[in-house]
mmCIF file of C-alpha atoms in Angstrom:
data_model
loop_
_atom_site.group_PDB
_atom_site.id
_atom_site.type_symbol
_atom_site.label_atom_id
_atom_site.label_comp_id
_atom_site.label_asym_id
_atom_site.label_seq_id
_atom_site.Cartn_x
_atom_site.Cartn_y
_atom_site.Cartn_z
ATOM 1 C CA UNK T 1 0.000 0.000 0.000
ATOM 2 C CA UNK T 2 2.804 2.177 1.020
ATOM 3 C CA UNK T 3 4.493 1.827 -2.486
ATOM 4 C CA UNK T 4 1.411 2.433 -4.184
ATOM 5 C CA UNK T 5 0.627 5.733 -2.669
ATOM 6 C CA UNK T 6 3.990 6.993 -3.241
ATOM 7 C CA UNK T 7 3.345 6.127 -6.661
ATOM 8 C CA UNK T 8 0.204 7.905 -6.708
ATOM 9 C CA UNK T 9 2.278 10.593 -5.159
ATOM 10 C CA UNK T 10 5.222 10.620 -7.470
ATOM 11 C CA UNK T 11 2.670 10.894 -10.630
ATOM 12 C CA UNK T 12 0.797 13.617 -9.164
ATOM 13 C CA UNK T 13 4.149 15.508 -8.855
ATOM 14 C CA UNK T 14 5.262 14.738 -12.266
ATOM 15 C CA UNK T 15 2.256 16.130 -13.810
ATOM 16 C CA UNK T 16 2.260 19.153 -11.424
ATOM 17 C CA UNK T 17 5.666 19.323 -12.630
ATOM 18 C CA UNK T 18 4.742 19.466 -16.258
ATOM 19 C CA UNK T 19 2.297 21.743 -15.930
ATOM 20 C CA UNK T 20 4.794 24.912 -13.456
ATOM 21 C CA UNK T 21 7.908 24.336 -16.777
ATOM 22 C CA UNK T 22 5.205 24.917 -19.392
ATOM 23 C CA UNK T 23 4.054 27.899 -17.384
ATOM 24 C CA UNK T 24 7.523 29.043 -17.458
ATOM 25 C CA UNK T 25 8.146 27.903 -21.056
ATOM 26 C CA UNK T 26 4.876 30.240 -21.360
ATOM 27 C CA UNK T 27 6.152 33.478 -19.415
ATOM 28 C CA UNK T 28 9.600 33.116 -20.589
ATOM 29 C CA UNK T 29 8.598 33.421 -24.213
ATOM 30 C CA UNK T 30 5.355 36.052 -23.666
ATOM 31 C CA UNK T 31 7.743 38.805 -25.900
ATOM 32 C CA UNK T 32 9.024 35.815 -28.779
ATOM 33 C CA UNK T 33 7.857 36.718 -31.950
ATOM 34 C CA UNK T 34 5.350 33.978 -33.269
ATOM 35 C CA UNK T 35 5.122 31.588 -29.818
ATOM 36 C CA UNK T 36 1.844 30.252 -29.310
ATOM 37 C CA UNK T 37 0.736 29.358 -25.343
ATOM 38 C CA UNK T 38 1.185 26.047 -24.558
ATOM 39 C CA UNK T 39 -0.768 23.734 -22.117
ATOM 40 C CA UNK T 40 -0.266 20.477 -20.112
ATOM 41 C CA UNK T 41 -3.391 18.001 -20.629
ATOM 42 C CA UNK T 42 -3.727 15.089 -18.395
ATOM 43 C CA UNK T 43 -5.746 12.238 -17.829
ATOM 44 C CA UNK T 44 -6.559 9.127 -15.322
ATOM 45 C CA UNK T 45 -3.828 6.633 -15.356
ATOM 46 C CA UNK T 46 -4.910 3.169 -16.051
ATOM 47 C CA UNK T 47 -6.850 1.480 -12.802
ATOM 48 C CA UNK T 48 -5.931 -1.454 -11.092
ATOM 49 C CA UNK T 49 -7.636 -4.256 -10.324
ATOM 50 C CA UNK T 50 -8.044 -5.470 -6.743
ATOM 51 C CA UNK T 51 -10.524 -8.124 -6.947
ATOM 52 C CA UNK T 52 -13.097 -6.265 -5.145
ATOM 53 C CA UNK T 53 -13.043 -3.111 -7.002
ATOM 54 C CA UNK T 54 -10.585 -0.772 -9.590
ATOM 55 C CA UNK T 55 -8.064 1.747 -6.912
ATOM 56 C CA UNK T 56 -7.010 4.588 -8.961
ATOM 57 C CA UNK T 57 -2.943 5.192 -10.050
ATOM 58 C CA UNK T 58 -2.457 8.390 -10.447
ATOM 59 C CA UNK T 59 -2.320 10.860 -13.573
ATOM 60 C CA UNK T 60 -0.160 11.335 -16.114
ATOM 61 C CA UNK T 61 0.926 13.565 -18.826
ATOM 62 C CA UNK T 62 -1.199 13.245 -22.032
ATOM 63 C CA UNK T 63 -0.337 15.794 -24.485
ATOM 64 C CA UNK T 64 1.670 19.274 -24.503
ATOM 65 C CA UNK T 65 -0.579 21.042 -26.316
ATOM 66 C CA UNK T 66 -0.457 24.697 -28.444
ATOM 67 C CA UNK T 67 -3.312 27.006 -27.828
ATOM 68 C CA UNK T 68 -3.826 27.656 -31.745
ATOM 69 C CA UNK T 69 -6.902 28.358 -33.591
ATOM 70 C CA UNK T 70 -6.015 27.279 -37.253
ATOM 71 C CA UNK T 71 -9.403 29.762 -38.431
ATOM 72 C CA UNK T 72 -7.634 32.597 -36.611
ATOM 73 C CA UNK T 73 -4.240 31.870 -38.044
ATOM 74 C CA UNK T 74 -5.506 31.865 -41.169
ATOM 75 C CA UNK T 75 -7.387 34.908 -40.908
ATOM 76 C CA UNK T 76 -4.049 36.579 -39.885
ATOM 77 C CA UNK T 77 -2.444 35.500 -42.780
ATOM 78 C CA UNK T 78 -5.227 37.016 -44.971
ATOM 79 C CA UNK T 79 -5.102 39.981 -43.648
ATOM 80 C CA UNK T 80 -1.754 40.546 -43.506
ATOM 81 C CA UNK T 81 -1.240 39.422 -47.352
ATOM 82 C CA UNK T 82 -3.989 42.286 -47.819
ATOM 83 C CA UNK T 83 -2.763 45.131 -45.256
ATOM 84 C CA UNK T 84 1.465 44.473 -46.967
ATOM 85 C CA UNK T 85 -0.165 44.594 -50.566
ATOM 86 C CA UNK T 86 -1.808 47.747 -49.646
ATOM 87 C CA UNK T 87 0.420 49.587 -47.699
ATOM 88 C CA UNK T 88 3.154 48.808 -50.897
ATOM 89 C CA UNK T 89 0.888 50.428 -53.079
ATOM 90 C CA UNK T 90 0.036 53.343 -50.970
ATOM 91 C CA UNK T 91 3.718 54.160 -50.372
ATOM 92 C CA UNK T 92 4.472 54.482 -53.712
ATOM 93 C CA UNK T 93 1.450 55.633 -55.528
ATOM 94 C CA UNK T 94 1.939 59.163 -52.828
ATOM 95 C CA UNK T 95 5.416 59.629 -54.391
ATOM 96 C CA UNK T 96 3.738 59.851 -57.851
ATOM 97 C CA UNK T 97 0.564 62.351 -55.965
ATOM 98 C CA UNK T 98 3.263 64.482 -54.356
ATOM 99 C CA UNK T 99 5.651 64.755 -58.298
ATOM 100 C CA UNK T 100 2.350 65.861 -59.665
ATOM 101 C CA UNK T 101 0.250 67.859 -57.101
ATOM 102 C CA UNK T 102 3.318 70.008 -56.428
ATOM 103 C CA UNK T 103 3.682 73.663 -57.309
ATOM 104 C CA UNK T 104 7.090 73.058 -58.470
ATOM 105 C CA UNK T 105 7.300 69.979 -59.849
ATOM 106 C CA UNK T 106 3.924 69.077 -60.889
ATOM 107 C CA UNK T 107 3.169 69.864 -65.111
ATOM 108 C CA UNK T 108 -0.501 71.827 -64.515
ATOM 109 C CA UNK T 109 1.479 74.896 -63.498
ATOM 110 C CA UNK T 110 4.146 74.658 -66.244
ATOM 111 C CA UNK T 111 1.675 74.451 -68.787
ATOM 112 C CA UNK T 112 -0.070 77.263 -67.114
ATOM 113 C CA UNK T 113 2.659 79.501 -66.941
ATOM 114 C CA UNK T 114 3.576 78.728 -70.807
ATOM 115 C CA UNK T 115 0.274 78.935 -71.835
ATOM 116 C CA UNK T 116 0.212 82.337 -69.904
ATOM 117 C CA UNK T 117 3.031 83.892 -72.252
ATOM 118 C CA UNK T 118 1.634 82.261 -75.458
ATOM 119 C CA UNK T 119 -1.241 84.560 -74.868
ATOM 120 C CA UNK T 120 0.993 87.703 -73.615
ATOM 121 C CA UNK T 121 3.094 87.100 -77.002
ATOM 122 C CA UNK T 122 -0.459 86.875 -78.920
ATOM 123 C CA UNK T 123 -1.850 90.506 -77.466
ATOM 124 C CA UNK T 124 1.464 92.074 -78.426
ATOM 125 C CA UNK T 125 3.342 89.932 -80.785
ATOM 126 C CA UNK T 126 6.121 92.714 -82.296
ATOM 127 C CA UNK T 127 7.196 93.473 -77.952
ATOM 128 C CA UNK T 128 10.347 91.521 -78.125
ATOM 129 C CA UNK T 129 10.468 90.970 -74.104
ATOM 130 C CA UNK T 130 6.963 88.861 -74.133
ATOM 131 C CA UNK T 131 8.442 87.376 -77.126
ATOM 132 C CA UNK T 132 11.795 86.273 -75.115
ATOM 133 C CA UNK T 133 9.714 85.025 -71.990
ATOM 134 C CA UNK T 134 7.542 82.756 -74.354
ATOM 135 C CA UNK T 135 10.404 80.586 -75.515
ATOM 136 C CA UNK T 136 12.065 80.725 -72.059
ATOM 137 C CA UNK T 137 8.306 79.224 -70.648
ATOM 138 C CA UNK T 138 8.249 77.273 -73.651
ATOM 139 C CA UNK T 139 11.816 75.441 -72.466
ATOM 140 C CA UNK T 140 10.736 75.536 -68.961
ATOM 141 C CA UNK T 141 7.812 73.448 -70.112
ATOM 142 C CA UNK T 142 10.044 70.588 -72.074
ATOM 143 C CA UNK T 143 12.431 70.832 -68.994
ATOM 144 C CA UNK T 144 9.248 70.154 -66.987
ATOM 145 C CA UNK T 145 8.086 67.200 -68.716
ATOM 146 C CA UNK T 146 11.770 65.796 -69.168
ATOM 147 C CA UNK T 147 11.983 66.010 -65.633
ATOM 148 C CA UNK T 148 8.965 64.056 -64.662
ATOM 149 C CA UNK T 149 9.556 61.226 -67.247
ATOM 150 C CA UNK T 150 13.383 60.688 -65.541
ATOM 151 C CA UNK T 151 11.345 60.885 -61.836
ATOM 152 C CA UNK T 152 8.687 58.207 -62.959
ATOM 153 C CA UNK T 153 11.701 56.396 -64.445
ATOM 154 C CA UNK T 154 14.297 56.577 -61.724
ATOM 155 C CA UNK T 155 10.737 55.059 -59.327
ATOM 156 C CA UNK T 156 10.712 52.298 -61.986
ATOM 157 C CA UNK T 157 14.221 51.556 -61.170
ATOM 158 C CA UNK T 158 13.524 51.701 -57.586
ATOM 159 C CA UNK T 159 10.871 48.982 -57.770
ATOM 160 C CA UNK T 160 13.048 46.626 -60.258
ATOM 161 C CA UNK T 161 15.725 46.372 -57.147
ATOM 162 C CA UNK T 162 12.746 45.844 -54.621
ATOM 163 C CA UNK T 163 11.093 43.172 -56.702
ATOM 164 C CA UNK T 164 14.756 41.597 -56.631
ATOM 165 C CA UNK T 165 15.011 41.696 -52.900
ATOM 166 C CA UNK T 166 11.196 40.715 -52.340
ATOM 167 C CA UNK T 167 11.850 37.535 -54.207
ATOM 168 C CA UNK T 168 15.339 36.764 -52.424
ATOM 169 C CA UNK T 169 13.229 37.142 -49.386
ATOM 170 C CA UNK T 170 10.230 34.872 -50.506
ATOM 171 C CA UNK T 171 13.158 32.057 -51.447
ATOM 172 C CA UNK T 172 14.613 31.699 -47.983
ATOM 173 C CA UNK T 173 11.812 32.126 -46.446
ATOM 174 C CA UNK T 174 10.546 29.123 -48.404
ATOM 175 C CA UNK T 175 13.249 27.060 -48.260
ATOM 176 C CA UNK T 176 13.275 27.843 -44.316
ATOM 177 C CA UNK T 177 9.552 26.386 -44.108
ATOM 178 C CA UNK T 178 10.352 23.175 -46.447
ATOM 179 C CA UNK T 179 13.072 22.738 -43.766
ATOM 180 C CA UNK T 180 11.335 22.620 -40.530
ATOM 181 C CA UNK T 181 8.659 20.194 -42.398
ATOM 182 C CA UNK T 182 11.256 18.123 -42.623
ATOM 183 C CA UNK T 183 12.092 18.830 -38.513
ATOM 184 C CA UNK T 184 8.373 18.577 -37.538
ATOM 185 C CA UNK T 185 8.076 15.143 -39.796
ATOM 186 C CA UNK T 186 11.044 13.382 -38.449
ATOM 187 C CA UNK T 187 10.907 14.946 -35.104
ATOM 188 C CA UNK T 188 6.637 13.663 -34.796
ATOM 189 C CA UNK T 189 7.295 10.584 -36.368
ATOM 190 C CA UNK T 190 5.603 7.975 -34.356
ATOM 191 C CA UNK T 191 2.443 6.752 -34.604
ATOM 192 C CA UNK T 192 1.314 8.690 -31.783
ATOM 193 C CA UNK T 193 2.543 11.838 -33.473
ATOM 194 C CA UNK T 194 3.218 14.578 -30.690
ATOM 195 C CA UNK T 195 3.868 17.813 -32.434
ATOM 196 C CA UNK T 196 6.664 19.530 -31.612
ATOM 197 C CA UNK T 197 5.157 22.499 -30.713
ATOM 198 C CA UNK T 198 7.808 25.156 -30.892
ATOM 199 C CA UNK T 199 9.053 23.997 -34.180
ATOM 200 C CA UNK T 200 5.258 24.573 -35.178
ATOM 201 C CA UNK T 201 5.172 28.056 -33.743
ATOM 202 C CA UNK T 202 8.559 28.786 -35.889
ATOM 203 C CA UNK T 203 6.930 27.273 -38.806
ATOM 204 C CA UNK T 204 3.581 29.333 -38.537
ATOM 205 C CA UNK T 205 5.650 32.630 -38.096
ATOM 206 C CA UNK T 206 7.652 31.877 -41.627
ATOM 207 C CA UNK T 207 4.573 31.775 -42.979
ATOM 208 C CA UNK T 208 2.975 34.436 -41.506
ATOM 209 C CA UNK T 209 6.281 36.400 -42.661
ATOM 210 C CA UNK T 210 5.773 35.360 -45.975
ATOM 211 C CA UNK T 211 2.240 36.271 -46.623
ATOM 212 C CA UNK T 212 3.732 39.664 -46.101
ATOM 213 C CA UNK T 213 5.615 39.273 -49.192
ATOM 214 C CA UNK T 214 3.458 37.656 -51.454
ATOM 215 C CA UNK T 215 -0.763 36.171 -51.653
ATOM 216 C CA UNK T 216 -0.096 32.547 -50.623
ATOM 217 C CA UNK T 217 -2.832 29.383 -50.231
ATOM 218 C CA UNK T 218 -1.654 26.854 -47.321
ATOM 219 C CA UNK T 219 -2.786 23.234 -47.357
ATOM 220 C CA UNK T 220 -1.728 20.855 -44.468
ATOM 221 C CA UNK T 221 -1.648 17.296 -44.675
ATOM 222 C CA UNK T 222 -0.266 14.840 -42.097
ATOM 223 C CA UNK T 223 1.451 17.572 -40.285
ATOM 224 C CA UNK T 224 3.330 18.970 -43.348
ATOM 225 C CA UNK T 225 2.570 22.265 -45.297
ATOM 226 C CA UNK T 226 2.247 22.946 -48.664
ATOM 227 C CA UNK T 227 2.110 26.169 -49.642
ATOM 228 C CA UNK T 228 0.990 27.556 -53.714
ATOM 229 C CA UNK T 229 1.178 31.218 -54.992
ATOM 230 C CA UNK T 230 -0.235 32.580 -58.189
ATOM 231 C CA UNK T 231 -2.320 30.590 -60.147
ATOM 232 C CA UNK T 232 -1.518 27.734 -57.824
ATOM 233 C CA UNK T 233 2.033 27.027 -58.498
ATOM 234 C CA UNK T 234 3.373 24.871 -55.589
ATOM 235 C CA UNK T 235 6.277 26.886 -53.858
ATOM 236 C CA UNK T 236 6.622 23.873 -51.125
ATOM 237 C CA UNK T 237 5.572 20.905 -51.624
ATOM 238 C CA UNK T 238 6.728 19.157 -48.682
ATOM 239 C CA UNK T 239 10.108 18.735 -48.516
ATOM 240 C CA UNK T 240 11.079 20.276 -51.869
ATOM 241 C CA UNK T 241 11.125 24.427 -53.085
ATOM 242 C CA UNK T 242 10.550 25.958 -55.852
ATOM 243 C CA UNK T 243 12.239 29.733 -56.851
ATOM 244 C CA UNK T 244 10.885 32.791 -57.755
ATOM 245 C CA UNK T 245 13.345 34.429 -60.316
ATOM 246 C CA UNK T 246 13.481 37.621 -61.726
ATOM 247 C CA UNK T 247 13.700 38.091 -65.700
ATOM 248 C CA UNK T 248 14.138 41.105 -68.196
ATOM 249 C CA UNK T 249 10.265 42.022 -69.242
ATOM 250 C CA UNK T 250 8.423 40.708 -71.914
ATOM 251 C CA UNK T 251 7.413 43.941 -73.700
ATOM 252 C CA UNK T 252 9.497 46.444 -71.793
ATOM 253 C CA UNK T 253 13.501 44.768 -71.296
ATOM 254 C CA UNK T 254 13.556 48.056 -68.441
ATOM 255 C CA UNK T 255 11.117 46.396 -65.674
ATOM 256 C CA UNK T 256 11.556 43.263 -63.696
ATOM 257 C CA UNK T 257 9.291 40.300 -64.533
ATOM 258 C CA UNK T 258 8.893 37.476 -61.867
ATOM 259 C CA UNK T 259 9.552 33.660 -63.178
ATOM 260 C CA UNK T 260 8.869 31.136 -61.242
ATOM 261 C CA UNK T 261 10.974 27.808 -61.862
ATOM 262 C CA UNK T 262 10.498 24.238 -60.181
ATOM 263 C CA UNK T 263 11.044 20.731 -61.702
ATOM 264 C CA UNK T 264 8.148 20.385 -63.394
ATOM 265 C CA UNK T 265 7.508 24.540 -63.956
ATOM 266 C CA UNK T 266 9.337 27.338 -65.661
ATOM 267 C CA UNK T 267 6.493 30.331 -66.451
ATOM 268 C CA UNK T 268 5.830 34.116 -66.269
ATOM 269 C CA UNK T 269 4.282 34.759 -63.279
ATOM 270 C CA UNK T 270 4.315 38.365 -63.046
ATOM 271 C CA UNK T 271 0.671 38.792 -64.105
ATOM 272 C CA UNK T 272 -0.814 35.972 -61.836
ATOM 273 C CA UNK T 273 0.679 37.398 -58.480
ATOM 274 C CA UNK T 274 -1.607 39.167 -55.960
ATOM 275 C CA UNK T 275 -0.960 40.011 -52.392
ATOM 276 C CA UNK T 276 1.512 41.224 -49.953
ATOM 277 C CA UNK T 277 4.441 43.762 -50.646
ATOM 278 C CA UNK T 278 5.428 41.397 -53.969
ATOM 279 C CA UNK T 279 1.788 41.785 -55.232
ATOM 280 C CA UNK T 280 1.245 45.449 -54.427
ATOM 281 C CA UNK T 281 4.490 46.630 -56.254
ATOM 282 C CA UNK T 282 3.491 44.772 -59.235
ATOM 283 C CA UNK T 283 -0.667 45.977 -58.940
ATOM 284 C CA UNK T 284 1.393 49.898 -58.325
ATOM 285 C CA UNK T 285 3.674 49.595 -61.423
ATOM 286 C CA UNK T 286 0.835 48.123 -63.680
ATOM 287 C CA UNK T 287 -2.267 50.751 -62.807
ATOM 288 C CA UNK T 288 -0.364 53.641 -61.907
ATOM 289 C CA UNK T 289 3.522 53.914 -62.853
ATOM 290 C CA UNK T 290 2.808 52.617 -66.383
ATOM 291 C CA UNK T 291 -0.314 54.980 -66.834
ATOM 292 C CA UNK T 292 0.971 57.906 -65.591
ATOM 293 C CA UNK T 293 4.028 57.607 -68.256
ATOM 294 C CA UNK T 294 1.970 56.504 -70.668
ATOM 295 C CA UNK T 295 -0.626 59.273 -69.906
ATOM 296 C CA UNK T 296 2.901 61.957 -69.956
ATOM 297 C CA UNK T 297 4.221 61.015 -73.117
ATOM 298 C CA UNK T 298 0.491 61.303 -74.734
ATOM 299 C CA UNK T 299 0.226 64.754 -73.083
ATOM 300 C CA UNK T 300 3.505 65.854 -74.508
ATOM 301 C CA UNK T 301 3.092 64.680 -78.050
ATOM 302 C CA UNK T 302 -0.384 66.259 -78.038
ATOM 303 C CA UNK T 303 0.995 69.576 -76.946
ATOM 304 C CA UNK T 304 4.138 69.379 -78.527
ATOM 305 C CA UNK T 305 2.338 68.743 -82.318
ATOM 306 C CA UNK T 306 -0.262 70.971 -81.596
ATOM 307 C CA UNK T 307 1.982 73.916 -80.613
ATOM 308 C CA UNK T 308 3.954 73.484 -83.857
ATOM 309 C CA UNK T 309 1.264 72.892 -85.962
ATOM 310 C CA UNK T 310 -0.114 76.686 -84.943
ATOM 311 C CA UNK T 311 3.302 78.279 -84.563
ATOM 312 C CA UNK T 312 3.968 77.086 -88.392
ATOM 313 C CA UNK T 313 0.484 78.778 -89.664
ATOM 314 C CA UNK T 314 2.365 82.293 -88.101
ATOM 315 C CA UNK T 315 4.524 85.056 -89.450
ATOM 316 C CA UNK T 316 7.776 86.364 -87.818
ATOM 317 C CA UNK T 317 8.872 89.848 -87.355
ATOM 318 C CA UNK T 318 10.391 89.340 -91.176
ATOM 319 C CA UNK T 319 7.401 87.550 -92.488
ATOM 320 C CA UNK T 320 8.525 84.354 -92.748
ATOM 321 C CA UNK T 321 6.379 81.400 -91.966
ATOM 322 C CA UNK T 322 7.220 79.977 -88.380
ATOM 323 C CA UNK T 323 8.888 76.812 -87.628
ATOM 324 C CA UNK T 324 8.953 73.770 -84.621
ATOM 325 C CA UNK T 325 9.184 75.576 -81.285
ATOM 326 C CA UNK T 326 9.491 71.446 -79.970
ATOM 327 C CA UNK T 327 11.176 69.442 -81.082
ATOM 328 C CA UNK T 328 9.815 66.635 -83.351
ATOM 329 C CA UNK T 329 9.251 63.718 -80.819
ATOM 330 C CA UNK T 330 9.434 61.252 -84.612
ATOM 331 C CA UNK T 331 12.390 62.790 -85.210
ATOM 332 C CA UNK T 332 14.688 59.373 -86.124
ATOM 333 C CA UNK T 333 17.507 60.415 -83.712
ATOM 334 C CA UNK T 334 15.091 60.263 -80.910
ATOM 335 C CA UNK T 335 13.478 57.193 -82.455
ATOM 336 C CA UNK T 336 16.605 55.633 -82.186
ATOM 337 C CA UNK T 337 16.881 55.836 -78.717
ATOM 338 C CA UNK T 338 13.366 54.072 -77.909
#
């Protein structure tokens, strides 16, 4: 009897045990990045039989288990794919707001200001002065728009060498989650499986860090995660990785394209990518960097031709016909050079 209540004892101090180290394990890690509270669960130990009757045996330690709700993780992981993507594109779609709405470097005052002299020349076109001040507005104006093309271009640049680091970024941080499935596989690999919890919590925070770089769909089976981006290429697949690469572009050699390469895989995927920082640089550089050049060089061929067209229907002070105040933007030197 004696040894069987110090049994009793012993397995009521193990499991008290258990339960004050995961507490600690708990308050220890309150400030790591990603840990997940942890809990002892325990249960009955098996009963004896006396031959009148079962006498109890204690309790013993059951599980260790993580205090996770896999709907809430998820949810995180949505909405931090969402909050990256749009934060990326607000970032850079106020450097284009703050180029244009500015006094001094946006192009509604420019063309103001040359449109202003145009009509001073008009009222009094033999005063040499308002004569002198249109051509200076009128090469204030082509500075203006040169100077907004090399901004929009020099931000194109800037996003080529963060769509360069974003992937580098994704690719360890893949790798990095194929690895600990391979830690959480061999290290749960009985039949009983016990999870190793903190290699979980590491594992969820990879991917919680990676849905900050790009839109990513997570499918676990048998403990392992696989995770797909785009149009549901398979970036882990277990064990195994595939890359995201980055690639001269299709139609513009100047901008980064994303390719994404695995055994079976080599494709484009710059188009199919949503999500995070990755997804809102590419959504930013499609609906507003490209249309906002695009919308600058229409403005300044329509001005440019326009201007010439009426300056060459004019007389000068010797009654010649007038010629190109801009330059011809067909002209084949500058051709050439697109």
């Amino acid at each position: 009897m004696s040894t069987s209540l110090l049994s009793i004892g012993i397995s009521g101090l193990q499991a008290n045990q258990s339960q004050l180290s995961t507490i600690g394990h708990n308050i220890s890690n309150a400030n790591t990045e990603g840990y997940t509270r942890q809990e002892v669960i325990t249960e009955t130990k098996n009963s004896q039989f006396i031959g009148v009757g079962y006498i109890g045996t204690g309790v013993e330690v059951t599980q260790v288990r993580r205090i996770a709700d896999e709907f809430l993780t998820n949810e995180i992981r949505e909405s931090t794919q969402s909050f990256n993507s749009l934060e990326s594109y607000e970032t850079n779609i106020e450097q284009i707001d703050r180029l244009m709405a500015d006094d001094r470097t946006g192009l509604t005052p420019a063309l103001a200001d040359f449109f202003a002299s145009a009509q001073s020349a008009a009222d009094n076109p033999s005063y040499i002065p308002t004569r002198e001040v249109f051509i200076g507005q009128a090469n204030s104006l082509a500075d203006r728009f040169n100077t907004i093309q090399d901004k929009l271009e020099s931000q194109n640049t800037v996003i080529n060498g963060q769509i360069s680091a974003l992937t580098s970024e994704i690719n360890a941080l893949s790798e990095g989650i194929a690895q600990l499935n391979q830690d959480i596989s061999f290290s749960s690999g009985d039949i009983t499986y016990k999870a190793p919890n903190d290699l979980l919590d590491q594992r969820d925070e990879l991917v919680r860090k990676l849905s900050e770089k790009i839109n990513i769909e997570v499918v676990e089976h048998e403990g392992v995660y696989d995770i797909s981006i785009g149009n549901g290429q398979t970036l882990v697949l277990g064990f195994d990785v595939g890359r995201l690469e980055t690639i001269a572009g299709d139609t513009d050699p100047s901008r980064k394209d994303v390719k994404f390469v695995s055994s079976t895989e080599d494709l484009n995927l710059t188009e199919k990518i949503t999500g995070g920082e990755l997804g809102g640089l590419l959504t930013f550089r499609r609906e507003i960097l490209d249309t906002s050049l695009n919308s600058l060089g229409r403005i300044a061929i329509a001005v440019s031709s326009e201007i010439n067209n009426q300056h060459q229907l004019g007389l000068d002070l010797e009654g010649n016909f007038g010629e190109d105040i801009f330059q011809d933007l067909n002209a084949p030197e500058l051709t050439r050079d697109r």
